[in-house]
Amino acid sequence: WCCLNEGHGCDPYDCSEDIDEHETKWSVSKTAWCCEERSLGCLKHTTLPPDSTTDFSFDCETAKVDWEAAWSNGHKQYCCEKQNFGCDPFD
């Protein structure tokens, strides 16, 4: 009701739009938001060196340029702990 009538509480992205082609059609910010908030369009794995066996829960490269706004607190904490990025504002 609020979104339709007052323009408040609206989702910034339609996560069902182009879901079958999200890897090529969605922006980095949309991918990050939809993954974090709706568990849709999530990337399966972070790109790692060939000799690595680590499988990250969060992709610390997705929306890296605007991580402060795009990432959830859990995403920030994970990337801070695992890759030492996203720990401080203006990283």
XYZ file of N, CA, C and O in Angstrom:
364
model
N 0.817 -1.178 0.000
C 0.000 0.000 0.000
C 0.863 1.245 0.000
O 0.628 2.151 -0.786
N 1.834 1.310 0.873
C 2.672 2.509 0.970
C 3.395 2.800 -0.343
O 3.499 3.947 -0.753
N 3.920 1.773 -0.971
C 4.653 1.973 -2.219
C 3.719 2.495 -3.310
O 4.019 3.471 -3.985
N 2.594 1.834 -3.482
C 1.654 2.221 -4.542
C 1.028 3.591 -4.311
O 0.837 4.357 -5.245
N 0.728 3.909 -3.071
C -0.001 5.142 -2.783
C 0.868 6.311 -2.355
O 0.521 7.457 -2.597
N 1.974 6.032 -1.690
C 2.803 7.102 -1.150
C 4.218 7.133 -1.713
O 4.973 8.053 -1.441
N 4.610 6.090 -2.440
C 5.966 6.040 -2.991
C 7.031 5.729 -1.954
O 8.205 5.967 -2.164
N 6.627 5.155 -0.821
C 7.563 4.791 0.246
C 7.562 3.284 0.434
O 6.537 2.637 0.273
N 8.699 2.734 0.799
C 8.802 1.306 1.056
C 8.886 0.468 -0.201
O 8.670 -0.730 -0.168
N 9.191 1.105 -1.308
C 9.290 0.377 -2.582
C 10.651 -0.288 -2.696
O 11.657 0.263 -2.282
N 10.670 -1.476 -3.294
C 11.943 -2.129 -3.581
C 12.634 -1.372 -4.711
O 11.981 -0.949 -5.661
N 13.950 -1.214 -4.619
C 14.657 -0.483 -5.677
C 14.766 -1.277 -6.979
O 15.027 -0.697 -8.025
N 14.532 -2.595 -6.941
C 14.673 -3.437 -8.125
C 13.542 -4.448 -8.201
O 13.039 -4.905 -7.182
N 13.167 -4.825 -9.415
C 12.237 -5.915 -9.657
C 13.082 -7.167 -9.880
O 13.634 -7.367 -10.965
N 13.197 -7.993 -8.872
C 14.092 -9.150 -8.927
C 13.540 -10.301 -9.764
O 14.266 -11.246 -10.056
N 12.293 -10.227 -10.164
C 11.749 -11.269 -11.027
C 11.972 -10.940 -12.506
O 11.942 -11.835 -13.346
N 12.240 -9.686 -12.800
C 12.473 -9.270 -14.186
C 13.802 -9.828 -14.693
O 14.835 -9.653 -14.058
N 13.762 -10.510 -15.818
C 14.952 -11.079 -16.459
C 15.721 -12.047 -15.560
O 16.934 -12.198 -15.703
N 15.040 -12.721 -14.643
C 15.722 -13.619 -13.712
C 16.475 -14.725 -14.450
O 17.560 -15.122 -14.029
N 15.936 -15.197 -15.570
C 16.608 -16.262 -16.316
C 17.870 -15.784 -17.023
O 18.696 -16.596 -17.433
N 18.016 -14.471 -17.159
C 19.185 -13.905 -17.833
C 19.921 -12.900 -16.940
O 20.605 -12.012 -17.424
N 19.760 -13.077 -15.636
C 20.322 -12.102 -14.695
C 21.836 -11.914 -14.823
O 22.344 -10.831 -14.611
N 22.547 -12.983 -15.170
C 24.012 -12.878 -15.236
C 24.478 -11.914 -16.321
O 25.561 -11.344 -16.217
N 23.670 -11.726 -17.347
C 24.069 -10.829 -18.436
C 23.273 -9.530 -18.475
O 23.735 -8.547 -19.033
N 22.097 -9.516 -17.858
C 21.237 -8.337 -17.976
C 21.207 -7.444 -16.734
O 20.892 -6.269 -16.833
N 21.476 -7.991 -15.566
C 21.382 -7.200 -14.340
C 22.657 -6.424 -14.074
O 23.763 -6.882 -14.349
N 22.493 -5.262 -13.457
C 23.650 -4.481 -13.008
C 24.249 -5.155 -11.772
O 23.617 -5.995 -11.128
N 25.445 -4.758 -11.433
C 26.107 -5.285 -10.237
C 25.293 -4.940 -8.999
O 25.090 -5.776 -8.114
N 24.789 -3.719 -8.945
C 24.005 -3.293 -7.776
C 22.714 -4.087 -7.645
O 22.329 -4.483 -6.549
N 22.033 -4.315 -8.781
C 20.792 -5.100 -8.741
C 21.081 -6.527 -8.305
O 20.349 -7.101 -7.492
N 22.153 -7.111 -8.824
C 22.525 -8.467 -8.453
C 22.772 -8.557 -6.948
O 22.278 -9.462 -6.276
N 23.525 -7.617 -6.417
C 23.826 -7.619 -4.979
C 22.562 -7.461 -4.146
O 22.350 -8.184 -3.174
N 21.700 -6.511 -4.521
C 20.489 -6.255 -3.751
C 19.550 -7.453 -3.791
O 19.057 -7.911 -2.754
N 19.296 -7.967 -4.986
C 18.366 -9.091 -5.112
C 18.884 -10.343 -4.405
O 18.104 -11.086 -3.803
N 20.182 -10.557 -4.455
C 20.762 -11.705 -3.762
C 20.615 -11.541 -2.251
O 20.145 -12.439 -1.563
N 21.000 -10.394 -1.750
C 20.966 -10.147 -0.305
C 19.545 -10.109 0.257
O 19.274 -10.665 1.312
N 18.645 -9.427 -0.441
C 17.306 -9.180 0.097
C 16.266 -10.231 -0.296
O 15.326 -10.456 0.431
N 16.438 -10.857 -1.475
C 15.432 -11.786 -1.973
C 15.977 -13.176 -2.285
O 15.235 -14.047 -2.729
N 17.291 -13.369 -2.096
C 17.951 -14.643 -2.419
C 17.699 -15.058 -3.868
O 17.498 -16.226 -4.167
N 17.710 -14.081 -4.763
C 17.524 -14.312 -6.191
C 18.717 -13.761 -6.946
O 19.231 -12.701 -6.615
N 19.153 -14.468 -7.958
C 20.230 -13.982 -8.808
C 21.606 -14.035 -8.175
O 22.527 -13.389 -8.648
N 21.761 -14.799 -7.136
C 23.047 -14.879 -6.434
C 24.087 -15.575 -7.303
O 23.774 -16.547 -7.995
N 25.291 -15.091 -7.247
C 26.389 -15.736 -7.945
C 26.789 -16.958 -7.134
O 26.793 -16.931 -5.908
N 27.149 -18.002 -7.798
C 27.443 -19.265 -7.120
C 28.776 -19.256 -6.395
O 28.907 -19.727 -5.291
N 29.821 -18.701 -7.025
C 31.160 -18.753 -6.448
C 31.922 -17.477 -6.779
O 31.730 -16.886 -7.818
N 32.819 -17.127 -5.911
C 33.764 -16.052 -6.179
C 34.879 -16.610 -7.045
O 35.282 -17.750 -6.877
N 35.388 -15.803 -7.958
C 36.506 -16.247 -8.785
C 37.745 -16.351 -7.916
O 38.124 -15.407 -7.240
N 38.367 -17.520 -7.932
C 39.528 -17.779 -7.090
C 40.662 -18.327 -7.944
O 40.435 -18.845 -9.035
N 41.862 -18.253 -7.428
C 42.972 -18.874 -8.138
C 42.705 -20.366 -8.322
O 42.036 -20.980 -7.492
N 43.235 -20.977 -9.396
C 42.959 -22.389 -9.682
C 43.341 -23.355 -8.568
O 42.718 -24.387 -8.423
N 44.334 -23.028 -7.752
C 44.763 -23.950 -6.708
C 43.962 -23.798 -5.412
O 44.216 -24.497 -4.441
N 42.999 -22.889 -5.384
C 42.228 -22.646 -4.174
C 41.035 -23.599 -4.087
O 40.404 -23.918 -5.081
N 40.723 -24.017 -2.873
C 39.552 -24.871 -2.656
C 38.508 -24.145 -1.821
O 37.519 -24.732 -1.417
N 38.732 -22.881 -1.543
C 37.814 -22.107 -0.720
C 36.555 -21.753 -1.502
O 36.630 -21.358 -2.643
N 35.401 -21.886 -0.869
C 34.132 -21.510 -1.465
C 33.508 -20.445 -0.579
O 33.090 -20.733 0.533
N 33.463 -19.199 -1.032
C 32.949 -18.108 -0.216
C 31.424 -18.108 -0.198
O 30.785 -18.428 -1.186
N 30.866 -17.719 0.934
C 29.426 -17.581 1.047
C 28.946 -16.319 0.359
O 27.840 -16.260 -0.129
N 29.759 -15.268 0.362
C 29.427 -14.010 -0.289
C 30.473 -13.710 -1.350
O 31.640 -14.024 -1.191
N 30.043 -13.079 -2.410
C 30.957 -12.641 -3.457
C 31.456 -11.252 -3.074
O 30.708 -10.280 -3.116
N 32.701 -11.154 -2.698
C 33.271 -9.892 -2.227
C 33.670 -8.964 -3.366
O 34.190 -7.876 -3.121
N 33.420 -9.371 -4.603
C 33.661 -8.510 -5.761
C 32.375 -7.857 -6.254
O 32.415 -6.806 -6.878
N 31.231 -8.465 -5.968
C 29.953 -7.926 -6.409
C 29.686 -6.596 -5.728
O 29.742 -6.489 -4.508
N 29.408 -5.578 -6.518
C 29.076 -4.228 -6.034
C 30.173 -3.643 -5.156
O 29.907 -2.863 -4.251
N 31.412 -3.997 -5.437
C 32.524 -3.546 -4.600
C 32.670 -2.024 -4.605
O 33.069 -1.444 -3.605
N 32.322 -1.375 -5.717
C 32.469 0.081 -5.785
C 31.486 0.809 -4.874
O 31.772 1.913 -4.422
N 30.324 0.204 -4.583
C 29.374 0.848 -3.671
C 28.949 -0.116 -2.561
O 27.807 -0.194 -2.167
N 29.945 -0.840 -2.044
C 29.701 -1.878 -1.042
C 28.978 -1.371 0.189
O 28.163 -2.075 0.768
N 29.243 -0.127 0.593
C 28.620 0.376 1.822
C 27.098 0.421 1.711
O 26.400 0.145 2.677
N 26.595 0.751 0.535
C 25.147 0.818 0.329
C 24.576 -0.513 -0.145
O 23.463 -0.872 0.207
N 25.335 -1.242 -0.953
C 24.807 -2.450 -1.608
C 24.851 -3.702 -0.731
O 24.014 -4.575 -0.882
N 25.810 -3.813 0.165
C 25.994 -5.038 0.937
C 25.218 -5.005 2.247
O 25.115 -3.977 2.914
N 24.731 -6.166 2.644
C 24.115 -6.304 3.965
C 25.217 -6.292 5.020
O 26.404 -6.424 4.705
N 24.838 -6.191 6.275
C 25.830 -6.227 7.360
C 26.569 -7.560 7.376
O 27.772 -7.612 7.614
N 25.859 -8.642 7.085
C 26.502 -9.957 7.043
C 27.520 -10.060 5.914
O 28.596 -10.636 6.090
N 27.182 -9.478 4.767
C 28.093 -9.469 3.627
C 29.347 -8.670 3.982
O 30.467 -9.103 3.723
N 29.174 -7.514 4.605
C 30.307 -6.674 5.024
C 31.190 -7.432 6.019
O 32.416 -7.436 5.895
N 30.570 -8.050 6.995
C 31.332 -8.775 8.016
C 32.107 -9.927 7.394
O 33.283 -10.136 7.692
N 31.451 -10.671 6.510
C 32.106 -11.799 5.865
C 33.328 -11.346 5.077
O 34.417 -11.902 5.218
N 33.163 -10.332 4.228
C 34.267 -9.874 3.385
C 35.376 -9.229 4.214
O 36.557 -9.340 3.873
N 35.006 -8.600 5.315
C 36.014 -8.033 6.213
C 36.841 -9.153 6.833
O 38.070 -9.105 6.823
N 36.166 -10.182 7.337
C 36.865 -11.281 8.004
C 37.680 -12.144 7.038
O 38.787 -12.556 7.360
N 37.132 -12.416 5.863
C 37.765 -13.353 4.940
C 38.741 -12.715 3.963
O 39.703 -13.352 3.551
N 38.472 -11.441 3.566
C 39.311 -10.809 2.550
C 39.831 -9.435 2.969
O 40.407 -8.714 2.170
N 39.586 -9.078 4.224
C 40.047 -7.801 4.768
C 39.597 -6.611 3.911
O 40.332 -5.673 3.688
N 38.358 -6.691 3.419
C 37.766 -5.587 2.677
C 36.355 -5.356 3.198
O 35.650 -6.300 3.522
N 35.958 -4.086 3.269
C 34.639 -3.760 3.756
C 34.601 -3.581 5.264
O 33.538 -3.572 5.861
N 35.754 -3.430 5.857
C 35.844 -3.294 7.314
C 35.557 -1.867 7.772
O 34.935 -1.656 8.810
N 36.018 -0.904 7.016
C 35.911 0.498 7.411
C 35.200 1.299 6.332
O 35.346 0.997 5.138
N 34.468 2.343 6.734
C 33.883 3.231 5.722
C 34.997 3.767 4.816
O 36.117 4.010 5.262
N 34.671 3.940 3.571
C 35.599 4.490 2.571
C 36.783 3.578 2.309
O 37.840 4.028 1.953
N 36.602 2.262 2.484
C 37.639 1.269 2.202
C 38.063 1.348 0.753
O 37.271 1.496 -0.126
